[in-house]
């Protein structure tokens, strides 16, 4: 009798992760309804015991660096658990990487974003090489000849792991190396040198402090060329089959993201090819950075969805003091607040993905909106991820603190997107740069917000305050975080007022704009329809 198990939540498996009202509405709204069937098939796999086990094993058996073979030859390879390769195979076969670039179908980037959102809830770490492969094409198109050679391989739906001549493989993956130990986000301080060679290639020499996903086939790298900081395409294996002079010095021992390898690397005359023009490396690689920033928003939104669905599931099955947790008023307030934050993030994410589709197709207004809204979303959604994960974990009590719940993995992962591709200060200052350099970006932002004008007085008041704040340049840099936060809340509110059920929009505007809630989750005013909010987080 001492080992009878009762009053414990059953495992949350055997469900469709894509059965997410906000996600499916965004998919249809952003011209990607044609992908609904594919998304549900992926969502069903994502909710299976098998996929969950892949995620667990990939994190409990992290990658191992093999610098030399048994004879002392440098090989610089990273060894992964088979579960990692299962996750990668599903991601590539479902087109979560560069496939949208090879499609002329409307909504291709939105469809890919929805799949990335769903599959990231299985395991986030393997999303790093998937995301960078997706983003690399935007930068490569600055050199049409290189893009013509590499895009078919990058967009291939075949996962072909291993170091071999990349253009002879069934599919390739791309990574990125920008930061150096003396520079960090100040990439212009990099000291890696690029010397022109007689055949038009360059020889790179230097040390990179963070090389994302060093097991990829090819990398976009920043280095100092004679004409200034430039962007280069650097393969791990050269066309003749020899290993490029890329030495993996060590793998980073990271807080989270443990299934994925991040390395320090040295280039010893490594051969690379110029992407874009000499001296315009930052502008070139920013095309890649902006695409990966979209995935930062998607990843953080996915983490929020994962957290709140686990919290609601636990509360629905766990009893205390004579009632299920989900029936207790204070817990309902917490769960509803978590669901509200999650839905706001997901709705913004789908809007950004739709703007990406239209910007790629040449829509200048959508491109201007995306320039500002993406930086705003990167700052705020990624900033909210860790506090959301902490609160969702707390809903499970001590069970949530145990590794078996997978909530600690979510918590450890949650700060990453706020750091990757520019930490909070970088993202907030990028908002100011966009507003200062591109007046049309601010116009596009308020044009989007104005679509909801008159529907909610709290939103109208907040939009007016924001306009006044942006008109005052006093100490604007010191206020950059507050500006980015206010813009994010106004944008999210305007989207929810237009696109979400009234219960969701009313709760967001009252709590996030009108100050009717406190600073912690679970402080929503009692007059709101909490039942409707929680119901949308049930799986």
Short mmCIF file of C-alpha atoms in Angstrom, two decimals:
data_model
loop_
_atom_site.label_atom_id
_atom_site.label_comp_id
_atom_site.label_asym_id
_atom_site.label_seq_id
_atom_site.Cartn_x
_atom_site.Cartn_y
_atom_site.Cartn_z
CA UNK A 1 0.00 0.00 0.00
CA UNK A 2 2.92 2.37 0.59
CA UNK A 3 3.69 2.33 -3.12
CA UNK A 4 0.22 2.99 -4.49
CA UNK A 5 0.41 5.96 -6.84
CA UNK A 6 -2.51 8.36 -6.82
CA UNK A 7 -3.13 12.10 -7.15
CA UNK A 8 -0.43 12.36 -9.79
CA UNK A 9 -0.98 13.71 -13.29
CA UNK A 10 -0.67 11.13 -16.07
CA UNK A 11 1.99 11.70 -18.75
CA UNK A 12 0.98 14.30 -21.31
CA UNK A 13 1.51 12.23 -24.44
CA UNK A 14 -0.54 11.01 -27.37
CA UNK A 15 -1.86 14.45 -28.28
CA UNK A 16 -1.51 16.75 -31.29
CA UNK A 17 0.86 19.59 -30.37
CA UNK A 18 -0.43 21.62 -33.32
CA UNK A 19 -3.97 21.67 -31.85
CA UNK A 20 -3.33 25.25 -30.81
CA UNK A 21 -6.13 27.70 -31.60
CA UNK A 22 -3.90 30.77 -31.93
CA UNK A 23 -1.41 28.93 -34.14
CA UNK A 24 -4.03 27.46 -36.47
CA UNK A 25 -5.78 30.81 -36.80
CA UNK A 26 -2.48 32.42 -37.74
CA UNK A 27 -1.72 29.68 -40.25
CA UNK A 28 -5.01 30.31 -42.06
CA UNK A 29 -4.78 34.10 -41.79
CA UNK A 30 -1.24 34.29 -43.18
CA UNK A 31 -1.98 32.37 -46.41
CA UNK A 32 -0.64 29.02 -45.21
CA UNK A 33 -3.86 27.10 -44.61
CA UNK A 34 -2.72 24.66 -47.28
CA UNK A 35 -0.16 23.31 -44.76
CA UNK A 36 -2.73 22.40 -42.08
CA UNK A 37 -2.64 18.68 -42.82
CA UNK A 38 1.16 18.57 -42.76
CA UNK A 39 1.17 20.51 -39.51
CA UNK A 40 -1.25 18.12 -37.81
CA UNK A 41 0.82 15.11 -38.86
CA UNK A 42 3.93 16.72 -37.42
CA UNK A 43 2.01 17.77 -34.31
CA UNK A 44 0.83 14.21 -33.71
CA UNK A 45 4.41 12.95 -33.91
CA UNK A 46 5.56 15.79 -31.64
CA UNK A 47 3.06 14.68 -28.99
CA UNK A 48 4.09 11.04 -29.10
CA UNK A 49 6.07 9.05 -26.53
CA UNK A 50 8.70 8.34 -29.18
CA UNK A 51 9.43 11.99 -29.93
CA UNK A 52 9.55 12.84 -26.22
CA UNK A 53 12.10 10.10 -25.68
CA UNK A 54 14.26 11.44 -28.52
CA UNK A 55 14.25 14.83 -26.82
CA UNK A 56 15.18 13.37 -23.45
CA UNK A 57 18.01 11.22 -24.78
CA UNK A 58 19.49 14.01 -26.92
CA UNK A 59 19.83 16.14 -23.79
CA UNK A 60 20.98 13.44 -21.39
CA UNK A 61 23.69 12.39 -23.86
CA UNK A 62 25.14 15.69 -25.11
CA UNK A 63 27.56 15.95 -28.05
CA UNK A 64 31.20 14.99 -27.63
CA UNK A 65 34.14 16.63 -29.39
CA UNK A 66 36.69 14.37 -31.11
CA UNK A 67 39.64 16.55 -32.07
CA UNK A 68 42.01 13.75 -33.18
CA UNK A 69 41.82 10.19 -34.42
CA UNK A 70 43.69 7.32 -32.77
CA UNK A 71 46.82 8.09 -34.81
CA UNK A 72 47.02 11.75 -33.89
CA UNK A 73 45.50 13.26 -37.03
CA UNK A 74 43.15 16.19 -36.52
CA UNK A 75 39.58 15.29 -37.40
CA UNK A 76 37.61 17.99 -35.51
CA UNK A 77 34.36 16.09 -35.45
CA UNK A 78 31.38 16.23 -33.10
CA UNK A 79 29.71 12.99 -32.10
CA UNK A 80 25.96 12.92 -31.34
CA UNK A 81 23.57 10.47 -29.78
CA UNK A 82 21.30 8.71 -32.31
CA UNK A 83 18.31 10.56 -30.85
CA UNK A 84 19.76 13.85 -32.13
CA UNK A 85 19.83 12.46 -35.65
CA UNK A 86 16.21 11.31 -35.35
CA UNK A 87 15.17 14.83 -34.37
CA UNK A 88 17.18 16.36 -37.20
CA UNK A 89 15.79 13.91 -39.74
CA UNK A 90 12.22 14.83 -38.88
CA UNK A 91 13.02 18.55 -38.97
CA UNK A 92 14.71 18.41 -42.37
CA UNK A 93 12.20 16.05 -43.96
CA UNK A 94 9.41 18.41 -42.88
CA UNK A 95 11.14 21.45 -44.37
CA UNK A 96 11.85 23.31 -41.14
CA UNK A 97 15.13 24.58 -42.62
CA UNK A 98 15.63 26.37 -45.95
CA UNK A 99 12.81 24.76 -47.91
CA UNK A 100 10.61 27.92 -48.07
CA UNK A 101 13.23 29.67 -50.19
CA UNK A 102 12.69 27.14 -52.98
CA UNK A 103 8.90 27.52 -52.93
CA UNK A 104 6.84 30.10 -54.77
CA UNK A 105 3.75 29.14 -52.79
CA UNK A 106 2.18 31.95 -50.73
CA UNK A 107 2.63 31.46 -47.02
CA UNK A 108 5.67 29.19 -47.34
CA UNK A 109 7.58 30.99 -44.57
CA UNK A 110 4.49 30.99 -42.34
CA UNK A 111 4.01 27.25 -42.87
CA UNK A 112 7.62 26.66 -41.98
CA UNK A 113 7.31 28.89 -38.87
CA UNK A 114 4.31 26.90 -37.64
CA UNK A 115 6.18 23.63 -38.04
CA UNK A 116 9.24 25.05 -36.29
CA UNK A 117 6.99 26.17 -33.41
CA UNK A 118 5.44 22.72 -33.08
CA UNK A 119 8.61 20.65 -33.39
CA UNK A 120 10.58 22.96 -31.09
CA UNK A 121 8.30 21.86 -28.28
CA UNK A 122 9.80 18.38 -28.56
CA UNK A 123 13.40 19.58 -28.19
CA UNK A 124 14.77 23.06 -28.73
CA UNK A 125 18.52 22.48 -29.11
CA UNK A 126 18.47 20.91 -32.56
CA UNK A 127 16.60 23.96 -33.80
CA UNK A 128 19.89 25.88 -33.86
CA UNK A 129 21.38 24.35 -37.06
CA UNK A 130 17.89 24.17 -38.57
CA UNK A 131 17.35 27.88 -37.94
CA UNK A 132 20.73 28.95 -39.28
CA UNK A 133 20.34 26.87 -42.41
CA UNK A 134 17.02 28.64 -42.98
CA UNK A 135 18.56 32.05 -42.39
CA UNK A 136 21.73 31.53 -44.43
CA UNK A 137 19.96 31.80 -47.77
CA UNK A 138 18.99 35.42 -47.15
CA UNK A 139 22.66 36.35 -46.80
CA UNK A 140 23.90 34.12 -49.61
CA UNK A 141 21.67 35.91 -52.08
CA UNK A 142 24.05 38.85 -51.89
CA UNK A 143 26.25 36.67 -54.14
CA UNK A 144 23.94 35.16 -56.77
CA UNK A 145 26.57 32.73 -58.09
CA UNK A 146 27.18 31.24 -54.65
CA UNK A 147 23.46 31.14 -53.96
CA UNK A 148 22.85 29.25 -57.20
CA UNK A 149 25.37 26.60 -56.16
CA UNK A 150 24.30 26.24 -52.55
CA UNK A 151 20.55 26.89 -52.30
CA UNK A 152 19.45 23.53 -53.75
CA UNK A 153 21.58 21.66 -51.23
CA UNK A 154 20.50 23.88 -48.33
CA UNK A 155 16.81 23.48 -49.23
CA UNK A 156 17.00 19.72 -49.74
CA UNK A 157 14.75 17.61 -47.52
CA UNK A 158 17.47 15.01 -47.00
CA UNK A 159 19.41 14.95 -43.75
CA UNK A 160 22.89 13.72 -44.65
CA UNK A 161 25.17 13.94 -41.61
CA UNK A 162 28.96 13.68 -41.89
CA UNK A 163 31.94 15.63 -43.18
CA UNK A 164 32.24 15.10 -46.94
CA UNK A 165 32.46 17.49 -49.92
CA UNK A 166 29.22 19.37 -49.26
CA UNK A 167 27.94 19.91 -52.77
CA UNK A 168 28.15 16.16 -53.33
CA UNK A 169 25.87 15.42 -50.37
CA UNK A 170 22.11 14.84 -50.52
CA UNK A 171 21.60 17.86 -48.26
CA UNK A 172 23.72 20.32 -46.28
CA UNK A 173 23.36 22.44 -43.16
CA UNK A 174 24.74 25.91 -42.48
CA UNK A 175 26.08 27.59 -39.33
CA UNK A 176 27.48 30.98 -38.43
CA UNK A 177 30.55 32.42 -36.69
CA UNK A 178 30.54 36.13 -35.86
CA UNK A 179 31.58 36.80 -32.27
CA UNK A 180 35.10 36.82 -30.88
CA UNK A 181 36.25 36.83 -27.27
CA UNK A 182 37.35 40.48 -27.30
CA UNK A 183 34.25 41.77 -29.07
CA UNK A 184 31.05 39.89 -28.30
CA UNK A 185 28.17 41.80 -29.87
CA UNK A 186 30.65 44.38 -31.18
CA UNK A 187 31.47 42.27 -34.22
CA UNK A 188 33.42 45.10 -35.85
CA UNK A 189 36.07 44.55 -33.18
CA UNK A 190 36.83 41.11 -34.64
CA UNK A 191 40.45 40.36 -35.49
CA UNK A 192 40.05 37.32 -37.76
CA UNK A 193 41.92 38.13 -40.98
CA UNK A 194 40.98 37.28 -44.56
CA UNK A 195 43.82 37.31 -47.12
CA UNK A 196 42.89 37.24 -50.83
CA UNK A 197 44.23 34.27 -52.81
CA UNK A 198 45.03 34.17 -56.49
CA UNK A 199 42.01 32.02 -57.39
CA UNK A 200 39.52 34.51 -55.94
CA UNK A 201 39.09 32.75 -52.61
CA UNK A 202 40.42 33.98 -49.25
CA UNK A 203 42.50 32.44 -46.47
CA UNK A 204 41.03 33.08 -42.99
CA UNK A 205 43.11 33.11 -39.81
CA UNK A 206 41.67 33.81 -36.37
CA UNK A 207 39.74 32.56 -33.34
CA UNK A 208 35.96 32.64 -32.97
CA UNK A 209 34.54 32.61 -29.45
CA UNK A 210 31.14 31.19 -30.47
CA UNK A 211 30.70 29.01 -33.53
CA UNK A 212 27.09 27.93 -33.62
CA UNK A 213 26.58 24.28 -34.61
CA UNK A 214 30.19 23.43 -35.63
CA UNK A 215 29.12 20.11 -37.17
CA UNK A 216 27.43 21.90 -40.07
CA UNK A 217 28.77 21.64 -43.60
CA UNK A 218 29.28 25.34 -44.28
CA UNK A 219 29.42 28.58 -42.29
CA UNK A 220 28.94 32.28 -42.79
CA UNK A 221 31.90 33.97 -41.11
CA UNK A 222 32.93 37.58 -40.49
CA UNK A 223 36.58 38.50 -41.06
CA UNK A 224 38.69 41.57 -41.76
CA UNK A 225 39.52 41.72 -45.48
CA UNK A 226 41.67 44.44 -47.12
CA UNK A 227 38.46 46.37 -47.79
CA UNK A 228 37.15 46.05 -44.24
CA UNK A 229 34.93 43.66 -42.30
CA UNK A 230 33.43 41.21 -44.76
CA UNK A 231 31.24 38.12 -44.88
CA UNK A 232 32.57 34.79 -46.11
CA UNK A 233 31.26 31.33 -46.95
CA UNK A 234 33.52 28.76 -45.32
CA UNK A 235 33.00 24.99 -45.86
CA UNK A 236 34.25 22.35 -43.42
CA UNK A 237 35.38 20.15 -46.32
CA UNK A 238 36.88 21.58 -49.52
CA UNK A 239 35.74 20.55 -53.01
CA UNK A 240 38.73 18.20 -53.40
CA UNK A 241 37.70 16.28 -50.28
CA UNK A 242 40.36 17.63 -47.92
CA UNK A 243 39.41 19.00 -44.53
CA UNK A 244 39.47 22.77 -44.34
CA UNK A 245 41.81 24.27 -41.74
CA UNK A 246 39.07 24.66 -39.11
CA UNK A 247 40.11 23.45 -35.66
CA UNK A 248 37.49 22.93 -32.96
CA UNK A 249 39.19 23.99 -29.72
CA UNK A 250 36.43 23.03 -27.28
CA UNK A 251 32.67 22.77 -26.91
CA UNK A 252 30.99 25.27 -24.63
CA UNK A 253 29.59 23.92 -21.35
CA UNK A 254 26.25 25.73 -21.50
CA UNK A 255 23.41 26.36 -19.06
CA UNK A 256 20.89 24.84 -21.45
CA UNK A 257 20.71 23.95 -25.14
CA UNK A 258 22.80 20.96 -24.15
CA UNK A 259 21.83 18.69 -27.03
CA UNK A 260 23.39 21.18 -29.44
CA UNK A 261 27.10 21.81 -29.87
CA UNK A 262 28.55 25.31 -29.65
CA UNK A 263 32.30 25.64 -30.10
CA UNK A 264 35.34 27.82 -30.02
CA UNK A 265 37.11 27.46 -33.35
CA UNK A 266 40.39 28.53 -34.89
CA UNK A 267 41.01 29.10 -38.57
CA UNK A 268 44.54 28.42 -39.75
CA UNK A 269 44.43 29.69 -43.32
CA UNK A 270 40.97 28.20 -43.84
CA UNK A 271 39.68 28.67 -47.39
CA UNK A 272 36.51 30.75 -47.81
CA UNK A 273 34.65 32.69 -50.49
CA UNK A 274 33.44 36.28 -50.26
CA UNK A 275 29.68 36.83 -49.85
CA UNK A 276 28.56 40.26 -51.01
CA UNK A 277 31.16 43.04 -51.13
CA UNK A 278 34.30 43.63 -49.11
CA UNK A 279 33.68 45.99 -46.22
CA UNK A 280 29.94 45.27 -46.12
CA UNK A 281 30.07 42.16 -43.98
CA UNK A 282 27.76 43.37 -41.23
CA UNK A 283 25.07 44.47 -43.67
CA UNK A 284 25.35 41.14 -45.49
CA UNK A 285 25.23 38.87 -42.46
CA UNK A 286 22.43 40.92 -40.89
CA UNK A 287 20.16 39.35 -43.50
CA UNK A 288 20.89 36.04 -41.78
CA UNK A 289 20.64 37.56 -38.31
CA UNK A 290 17.16 38.97 -38.97
CA UNK A 291 15.91 35.57 -40.07
CA UNK A 292 17.33 33.88 -36.99
CA UNK A 293 15.75 36.60 -34.85
CA UNK A 294 12.39 35.49 -36.22
CA UNK A 295 13.22 32.00 -34.99
CA UNK A 296 14.15 33.41 -31.59
CA UNK A 297 10.60 34.75 -31.33
CA UNK A 298 9.16 31.46 -32.58
CA UNK A 299 11.29 29.46 -30.16
CA UNK A 300 10.32 31.56 -27.15
CA UNK A 301 6.64 31.42 -28.11
CA UNK A 302 6.94 27.64 -28.45
CA UNK A 303 8.53 27.41 -25.01
CA UNK A 304 5.66 29.40 -23.50
CA UNK A 305 3.12 27.12 -25.12
CA UNK A 306 4.95 24.04 -23.85
CA UNK A 307 5.08 25.46 -20.33
CA UNK A 308 1.46 26.52 -20.02
CA UNK A 309 0.07 23.29 -21.48
CA UNK A 310 2.08 21.30 -18.92
CA UNK A 311 0.93 23.58 -16.11
CA UNK A 312 -2.75 23.27 -17.10
CA UNK A 313 -2.46 19.50 -17.53
CA UNK A 314 -0.91 19.09 -14.09
CA UNK A 315 -3.48 21.34 -12.43
CA UNK A 316 -6.35 19.45 -14.07
CA UNK A 317 -5.24 16.18 -12.47
CA UNK A 318 -3.69 17.19 -9.16
CA UNK A 319 -5.90 17.63 -6.11
CA UNK A 320 -5.21 19.64 -2.95
CA UNK A 321 -7.40 20.78 -0.07
CA UNK A 322 -10.42 18.97 -1.43
CA UNK A 323 -10.40 20.30 -4.99
CA UNK A 324 -8.46 19.92 -8.19
CA UNK A 325 -5.85 22.65 -8.53
CA UNK A 326 -7.45 23.87 -11.72
CA UNK A 327 -10.69 24.57 -9.83
CA UNK A 328 -9.03 26.79 -7.23
CA UNK A 329 -9.42 30.52 -7.93
CA UNK A 330 -5.84 31.60 -7.40
CA UNK A 331 -4.39 28.79 -9.51
CA UNK A 332 -6.92 29.59 -12.24
CA UNK A 333 -5.67 33.17 -12.23
CA UNK A 334 -2.08 32.00 -12.69
CA UNK A 335 -2.96 29.55 -15.46
CA UNK A 336 -5.08 32.11 -17.29
CA UNK A 337 -2.29 34.68 -17.10
CA UNK A 338 0.25 32.20 -18.45
CA UNK A 339 -2.14 31.27 -21.26
CA UNK A 340 -2.65 34.94 -22.07
CA UNK A 341 1.07 35.61 -22.36
CA UNK A 342 1.51 32.53 -24.51
CA UNK A 343 -1.27 33.47 -26.90
CA UNK A 344 0.03 37.02 -27.28
CA UNK A 345 3.47 35.66 -28.19
CA UNK A 346 2.06 33.16 -30.67
CA UNK A 347 -0.15 35.75 -32.36
CA UNK A 348 2.76 38.15 -32.77
CA UNK A 349 4.94 35.34 -34.08
CA UNK A 350 2.44 34.42 -36.79
CA UNK A 351 2.13 38.05 -37.83
CA UNK A 352 5.91 38.36 -38.14
CA UNK A 353 6.10 35.16 -40.19
CA UNK A 354 3.39 36.45 -42.52
CA UNK A 355 5.24 39.76 -42.86
CA UNK A 356 8.36 37.78 -43.77
CA UNK A 357 6.52 36.04 -46.61
CA UNK A 358 5.28 39.33 -48.00
CA UNK A 359 8.60 41.14 -47.49
CA UNK A 360 10.46 38.40 -49.38
CA UNK A 361 7.90 38.79 -52.18
CA UNK A 362 8.74 42.49 -52.44
CA UNK A 363 6.03 44.17 -50.34
CA UNK A 364 7.76 47.35 -49.11
CA UNK A 365 5.18 48.22 -46.47
CA UNK A 366 5.43 44.75 -44.93
CA UNK A 367 9.21 44.93 -45.10
CA UNK A 368 9.15 48.24 -43.20
CA UNK A 369 6.82 46.82 -40.56
CA UNK A 370 8.96 43.72 -40.18
CA UNK A 371 12.11 45.79 -39.70
CA UNK A 372 10.75 47.35 -36.52
CA UNK A 373 8.30 44.72 -35.31
CA UNK A 374 10.88 41.94 -35.51
CA UNK A 375 13.32 43.82 -33.28
CA UNK A 376 10.49 44.68 -30.89
CA UNK A 377 9.29 41.07 -30.80
CA UNK A 378 12.81 39.72 -30.37
CA UNK A 379 13.31 41.97 -27.36
CA UNK A 380 10.01 41.41 -25.58
CA UNK A 381 8.90 37.85 -26.33
CA UNK A 382 12.37 36.49 -25.59
CA UNK A 383 12.54 38.60 -22.43
CA UNK A 384 9.24 37.14 -21.21
CA UNK A 385 10.28 33.55 -21.86
CA UNK A 386 12.32 32.91 -18.67
CA UNK A 387 9.80 34.41 -16.23
CA UNK A 388 7.02 32.49 -17.97
CA UNK A 389 8.99 29.24 -17.74
CA UNK A 390 9.69 29.81 -14.05
CA UNK A 391 6.00 30.38 -13.27
CA UNK A 392 4.87 27.38 -15.32
CA UNK A 393 7.42 25.20 -13.53
CA UNK A 394 6.17 26.46 -10.17
CA UNK A 395 2.64 25.34 -11.06
CA UNK A 396 3.94 21.76 -10.86
CA UNK A 397 5.52 22.38 -7.47
CA UNK A 398 8.30 19.96 -6.55
CA UNK A 399 7.35 17.73 -9.46
CA UNK A 400 8.26 20.57 -11.80
CA UNK A 401 11.69 20.91 -10.19
CA UNK A 402 12.50 17.26 -10.93
CA UNK A 403 14.23 16.50 -14.21
CA UNK A 404 11.69 13.82 -15.17
CA UNK A 405 9.08 16.53 -15.72
CA UNK A 406 11.25 18.15 -18.42
CA UNK A 407 10.36 21.53 -16.92
CA UNK A 408 13.96 22.14 -15.74
CA UNK A 409 15.07 21.65 -19.35
CA UNK A 410 12.54 24.26 -20.46
CA UNK A 411 13.75 26.64 -17.76
CA UNK A 412 17.42 26.23 -18.68
CA UNK A 413 16.64 26.76 -22.34
CA UNK A 414 14.46 29.84 -21.79
CA UNK A 415 17.19 32.55 -21.56
CA UNK A 416 18.92 31.48 -24.77
CA UNK A 417 16.71 33.26 -27.30
CA UNK A 418 17.13 36.51 -25.38
CA UNK A 419 20.91 36.23 -25.85
CA UNK A 420 21.18 34.67 -29.30
CA UNK A 421 21.48 37.18 -32.16
CA UNK A 422 21.71 40.16 -29.83
CA UNK A 423 20.90 40.35 -26.14
CA UNK A 424 18.24 42.65 -24.71
CA UNK A 425 20.23 45.87 -25.02
CA UNK A 426 21.25 45.09 -28.59
CA UNK A 427 17.66 44.36 -29.62
CA UNK A 428 16.30 47.47 -27.88
CA UNK A 429 18.91 49.71 -29.48
CA UNK A 430 18.19 48.11 -32.84
CA UNK A 431 14.60 49.30 -32.44
CA UNK A 432 15.91 52.87 -32.07
CA UNK A 433 18.21 52.46 -35.08
CA UNK A 434 15.33 51.25 -37.22
CA UNK A 435 13.18 54.20 -36.17
CA UNK A 436 16.00 56.69 -36.75
CA UNK A 437 17.22 55.42 -40.09
CA UNK A 438 13.93 54.38 -41.64
CA UNK A 439 11.02 56.77 -40.94
CA UNK A 440 8.77 54.50 -42.97
CA UNK A 441 9.31 51.77 -40.36
CA UNK A 442 7.63 53.86 -37.67
CA UNK A 443 4.84 54.77 -40.07
CA UNK A 444 4.30 51.09 -40.87
CA UNK A 445 4.23 50.23 -37.17
CA UNK A 446 1.52 52.75 -36.32
CA UNK A 447 -0.39 51.88 -39.48
CA UNK A 448 -0.57 48.32 -38.18
CA UNK A 449 -1.61 49.44 -34.70
CA UNK A 450 -4.24 51.82 -36.10
CA UNK A 451 -6.11 48.89 -37.65
CA UNK A 452 -7.47 48.27 -34.14
CA UNK A 453 -8.17 51.94 -33.34
CA UNK A 454 -11.42 52.58 -31.49
CA UNK A 455 -11.91 48.97 -30.44
CA UNK A 456 -10.46 49.27 -26.93
CA UNK A 457 -9.94 52.49 -24.98
CA UNK A 458 -6.94 51.07 -23.11
CA UNK A 459 -5.23 50.34 -26.42
CA UNK A 460 -6.06 53.78 -27.80
CA UNK A 461 -4.67 55.46 -24.68
CA UNK A 462 -1.50 53.33 -24.77
CA UNK A 463 -0.93 54.07 -28.46
CA UNK A 464 -1.26 57.81 -27.77
CA UNK A 465 1.24 57.60 -24.91
CA UNK A 466 3.64 55.68 -27.13
CA UNK A 467 3.48 58.32 -29.88
CA UNK A 468 4.30 61.03 -27.35
CA UNK A 469 7.15 58.98 -25.90
CA UNK A 470 8.69 58.46 -29.33
CA UNK A 471 8.38 62.17 -30.06
CA UNK A 472 10.60 63.01 -27.09
CA UNK A 473 14.23 62.17 -27.83
CA UNK A 474 15.48 63.15 -24.36
CA UNK A 475 17.58 60.28 -22.97
CA UNK A 476 16.08 58.05 -25.66
CA UNK A 477 18.99 55.59 -25.58
CA UNK A 478 18.72 55.12 -21.82
CA UNK A 479 14.97 54.55 -22.32
CA UNK A 480 15.42 52.09 -25.16
CA UNK A 481 14.19 49.07 -23.20
CA UNK A 482 11.04 50.87 -22.08
CA UNK A 483 10.40 52.02 -25.64
CA UNK A 484 10.77 48.48 -26.98
CA UNK A 485 8.53 47.11 -24.22
CA UNK A 486 5.79 49.66 -24.82
CA UNK A 487 5.91 49.08 -28.57
CA UNK A 488 5.66 45.32 -28.07
CA UNK A 489 2.66 45.57 -25.74
CA UNK A 490 0.82 47.98 -28.00
CA UNK A 491 1.51 45.83 -31.05
CA UNK A 492 0.45 42.62 -29.29
CA UNK A 493 -2.69 44.28 -27.97
CA UNK A 494 -3.64 45.61 -31.40
CA UNK A 495 -3.25 42.14 -32.92
CA UNK A 496 -5.29 40.47 -30.18
CA UNK A 497 -8.05 43.08 -30.40
CA UNK A 498 -8.39 42.39 -34.11
CA UNK A 499 -7.68 38.68 -34.28
CA UNK A 500 -8.30 36.93 -30.95
CA UNK A 501 -11.51 36.14 -29.07
CA UNK A 502 -12.82 39.09 -26.98
CA UNK A 503 -11.93 37.32 -23.72
CA UNK A 504 -8.27 37.21 -24.74
CA UNK A 505 -8.11 40.77 -26.04
CA UNK A 506 -9.96 42.24 -23.06
CA UNK A 507 -7.72 40.46 -20.57
CA UNK A 508 -4.55 41.56 -22.34
CA UNK A 509 -5.53 45.20 -22.64
CA UNK A 510 -6.78 45.41 -19.05
CA UNK A 511 -3.74 43.71 -17.54
CA UNK A 512 -0.86 44.77 -19.80
CA UNK A 513 -1.98 48.26 -20.81
CA UNK A 514 -4.38 49.57 -18.16
CA UNK A 515 -2.40 48.41 -15.14
CA UNK A 516 -5.26 46.37 -13.69
CA UNK A 517 -2.87 43.50 -12.89
CA UNK A 518 0.23 43.27 -10.74
CA UNK A 519 3.78 42.55 -11.79
CA UNK A 520 3.69 38.78 -11.22
CA UNK A 521 1.67 36.21 -13.14
CA UNK A 522 -1.61 35.35 -11.45
CA UNK A 523 -2.70 38.91 -10.69
CA UNK A 524 -5.40 39.35 -13.35
CA UNK A 525 -8.46 41.34 -12.24
CA UNK A 526 -11.33 39.01 -11.21
CA UNK A 527 -13.89 40.38 -13.67
CA UNK A 528 -12.15 38.74 -16.65
CA UNK A 529 -13.26 35.51 -18.33
CA UNK A 530 -10.51 33.23 -17.01
CA UNK A 531 -12.32 30.08 -18.12
CA UNK A 532 -12.02 31.09 -21.77
CA UNK A 533 -8.30 31.79 -21.42
CA UNK A 534 -7.53 28.47 -19.74
CA UNK A 535 -9.62 26.48 -22.20
CA UNK A 536 -7.39 27.64 -25.05
CA UNK A 537 -4.36 26.10 -23.31
CA UNK A 538 -5.91 22.66 -22.80
CA UNK A 539 -4.47 19.89 -24.99
#
